[in-house]
PDB file of C-alpha atoms in Angstrom:
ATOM      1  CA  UNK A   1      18.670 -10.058  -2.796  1.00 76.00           C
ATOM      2  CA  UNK A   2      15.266 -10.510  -4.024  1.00 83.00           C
ATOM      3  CA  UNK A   3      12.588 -11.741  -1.644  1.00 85.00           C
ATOM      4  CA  UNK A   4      14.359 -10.784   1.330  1.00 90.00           C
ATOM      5  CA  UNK A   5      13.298  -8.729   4.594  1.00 92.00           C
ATOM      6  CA  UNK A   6      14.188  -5.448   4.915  1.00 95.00           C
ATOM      7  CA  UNK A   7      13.537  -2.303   7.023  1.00 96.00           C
ATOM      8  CA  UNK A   8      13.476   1.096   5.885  1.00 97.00           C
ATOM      9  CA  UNK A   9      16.064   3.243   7.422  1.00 96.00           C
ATOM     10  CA  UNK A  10      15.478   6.881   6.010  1.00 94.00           C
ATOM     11  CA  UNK A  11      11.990   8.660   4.810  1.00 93.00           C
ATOM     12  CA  UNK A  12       8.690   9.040   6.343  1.00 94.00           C
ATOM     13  CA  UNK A  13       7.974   5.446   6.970  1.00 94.00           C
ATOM     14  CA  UNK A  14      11.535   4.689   8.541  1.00 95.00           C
ATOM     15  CA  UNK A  15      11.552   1.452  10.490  1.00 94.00           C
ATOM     16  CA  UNK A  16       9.128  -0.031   7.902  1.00 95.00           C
ATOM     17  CA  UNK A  17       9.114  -3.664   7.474  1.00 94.00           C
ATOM     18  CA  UNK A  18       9.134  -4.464   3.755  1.00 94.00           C
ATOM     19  CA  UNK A  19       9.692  -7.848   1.445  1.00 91.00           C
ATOM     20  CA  UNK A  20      12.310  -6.627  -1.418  1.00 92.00           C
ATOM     21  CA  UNK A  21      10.290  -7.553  -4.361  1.00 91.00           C
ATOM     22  CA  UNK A  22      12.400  -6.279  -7.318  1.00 92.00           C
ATOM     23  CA  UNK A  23      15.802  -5.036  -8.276  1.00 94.00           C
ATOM     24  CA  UNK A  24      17.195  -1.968 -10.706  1.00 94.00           C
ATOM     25  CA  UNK A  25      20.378  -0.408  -9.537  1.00 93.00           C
ATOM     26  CA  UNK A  26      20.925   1.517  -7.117  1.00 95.00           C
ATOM     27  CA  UNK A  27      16.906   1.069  -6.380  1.00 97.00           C
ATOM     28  CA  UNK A  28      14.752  -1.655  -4.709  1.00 97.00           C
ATOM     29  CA  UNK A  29      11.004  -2.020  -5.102  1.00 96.00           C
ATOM     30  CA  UNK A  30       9.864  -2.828  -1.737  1.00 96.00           C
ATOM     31  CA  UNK A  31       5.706  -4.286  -0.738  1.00 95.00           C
ATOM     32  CA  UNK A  32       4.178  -4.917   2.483  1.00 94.00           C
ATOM     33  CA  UNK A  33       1.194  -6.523   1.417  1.00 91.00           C
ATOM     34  CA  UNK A  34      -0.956  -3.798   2.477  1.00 94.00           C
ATOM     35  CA  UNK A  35      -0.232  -0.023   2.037  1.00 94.00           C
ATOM     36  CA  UNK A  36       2.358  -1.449  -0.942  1.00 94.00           C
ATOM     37  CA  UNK A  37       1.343  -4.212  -2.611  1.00 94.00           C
ATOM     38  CA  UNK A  38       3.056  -6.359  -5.043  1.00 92.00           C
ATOM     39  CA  UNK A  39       1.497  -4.670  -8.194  1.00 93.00           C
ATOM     40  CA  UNK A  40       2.504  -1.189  -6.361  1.00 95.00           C
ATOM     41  CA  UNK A  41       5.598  -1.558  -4.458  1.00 95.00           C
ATOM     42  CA  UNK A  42       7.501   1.367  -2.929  1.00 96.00           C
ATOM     43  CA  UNK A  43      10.774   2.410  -4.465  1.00 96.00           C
ATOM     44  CA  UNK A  44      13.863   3.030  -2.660  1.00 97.00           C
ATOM     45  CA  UNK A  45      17.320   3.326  -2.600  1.00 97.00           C
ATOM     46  CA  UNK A  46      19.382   0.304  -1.601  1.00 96.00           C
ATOM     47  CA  UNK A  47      21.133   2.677   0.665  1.00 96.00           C
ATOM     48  CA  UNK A  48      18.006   3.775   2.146  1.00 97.00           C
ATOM     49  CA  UNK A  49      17.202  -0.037   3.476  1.00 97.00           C
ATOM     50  CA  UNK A  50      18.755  -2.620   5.584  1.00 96.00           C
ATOM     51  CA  UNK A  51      18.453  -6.165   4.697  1.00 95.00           C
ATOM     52  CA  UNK A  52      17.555  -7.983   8.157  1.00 92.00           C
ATOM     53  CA  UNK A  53      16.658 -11.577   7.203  1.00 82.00           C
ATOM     54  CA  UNK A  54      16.199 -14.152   4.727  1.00 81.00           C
ATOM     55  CA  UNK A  55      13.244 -15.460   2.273  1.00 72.00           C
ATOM     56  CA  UNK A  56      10.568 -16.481   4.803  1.00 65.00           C
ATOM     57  CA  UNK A  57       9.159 -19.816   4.179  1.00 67.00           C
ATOM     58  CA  UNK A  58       5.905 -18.287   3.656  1.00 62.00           C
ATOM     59  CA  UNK A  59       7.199 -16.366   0.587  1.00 65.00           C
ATOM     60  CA  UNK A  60       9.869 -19.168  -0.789  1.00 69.00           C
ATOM     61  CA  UNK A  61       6.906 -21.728  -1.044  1.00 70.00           C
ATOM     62  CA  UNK A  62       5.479 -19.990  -3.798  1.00 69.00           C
ATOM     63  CA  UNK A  63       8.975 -19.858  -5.360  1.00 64.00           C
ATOM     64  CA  UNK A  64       9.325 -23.418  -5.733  1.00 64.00           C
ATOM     65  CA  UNK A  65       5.909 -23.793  -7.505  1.00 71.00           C
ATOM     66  CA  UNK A  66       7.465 -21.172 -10.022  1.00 66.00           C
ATOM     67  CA  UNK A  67       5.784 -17.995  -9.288  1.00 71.00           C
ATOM     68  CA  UNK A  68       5.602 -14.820  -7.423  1.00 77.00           C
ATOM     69  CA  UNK A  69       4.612 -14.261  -4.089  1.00 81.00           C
ATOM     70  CA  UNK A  70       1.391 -12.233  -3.362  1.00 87.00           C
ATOM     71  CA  UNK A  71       0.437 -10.170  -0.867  1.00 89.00           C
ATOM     72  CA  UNK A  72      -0.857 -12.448   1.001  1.00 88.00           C
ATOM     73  CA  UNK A  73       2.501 -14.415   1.166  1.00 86.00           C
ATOM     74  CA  UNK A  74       4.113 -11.490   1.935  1.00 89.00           C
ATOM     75  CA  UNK A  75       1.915 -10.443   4.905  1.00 89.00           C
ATOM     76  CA  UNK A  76       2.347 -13.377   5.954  1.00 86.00           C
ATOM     77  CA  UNK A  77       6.285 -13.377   5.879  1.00 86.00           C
ATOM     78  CA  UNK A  78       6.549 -10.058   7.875  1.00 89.00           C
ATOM     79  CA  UNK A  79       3.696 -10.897  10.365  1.00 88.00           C
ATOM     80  CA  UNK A  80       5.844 -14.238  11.394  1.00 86.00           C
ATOM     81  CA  UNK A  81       9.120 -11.765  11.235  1.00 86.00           C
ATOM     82  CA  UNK A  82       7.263  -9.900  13.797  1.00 87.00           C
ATOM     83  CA  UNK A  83       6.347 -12.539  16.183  1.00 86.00           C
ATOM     84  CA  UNK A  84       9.332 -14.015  16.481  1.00 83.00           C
ATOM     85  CA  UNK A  85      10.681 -10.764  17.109  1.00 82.00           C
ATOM     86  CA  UNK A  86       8.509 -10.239  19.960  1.00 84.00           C
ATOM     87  CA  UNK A  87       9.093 -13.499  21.012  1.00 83.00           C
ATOM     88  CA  UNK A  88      12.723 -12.605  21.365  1.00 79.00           C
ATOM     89  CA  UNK A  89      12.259  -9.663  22.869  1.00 80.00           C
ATOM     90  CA  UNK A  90      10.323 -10.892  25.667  1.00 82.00           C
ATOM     91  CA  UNK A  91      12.895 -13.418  26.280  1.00 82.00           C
ATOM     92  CA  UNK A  92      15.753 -10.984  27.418  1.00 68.00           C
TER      93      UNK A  92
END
């Protein structure tokens, strides 16, 4: 589940966009790039988050070099999330 997209669904920043950036148990360390960055990402409870999408290309390219993604790859991945989002929405 790591490197995915996911929203926050409970707690003050509800409807959050995150990148899941690390796993231990029943918790998730979740960065945006900005107010949580890679090197400070939030912690949550997988219960607290909904998984809405996959790796973003933006954040699997560093992946295949065999490293981490940064913050800039990250703001990056939910920027394009929410783009395409709009895009969508503007469509209906």
């Amino acid at each position: 589940m790591k490197f995915r997209l996911a929203r926050s669904k409970a707690g003050h920043d509800k409807d959050r966009l995150y990148v899941i950036v690390g796993e231990d148990g029943d918790f998730v360390s979740l960065a945006d790039g900005v107010r949580r960055t890679v090197g400070h990402p939030k912690r949550k409870k997988r219960k607290h988050i909904q998984v809405i999408g996959n790796i973003s290309p933006a954040v699997e390219e560093p992946l295949t070099r065999g490293g981490d993604p940064g913050d800039l790859e990250i703001k990056r991945a939910l920027k394009l999330y929410q783009e395409e989002e709009n895009v969508k929405s503007r469509c209906n």
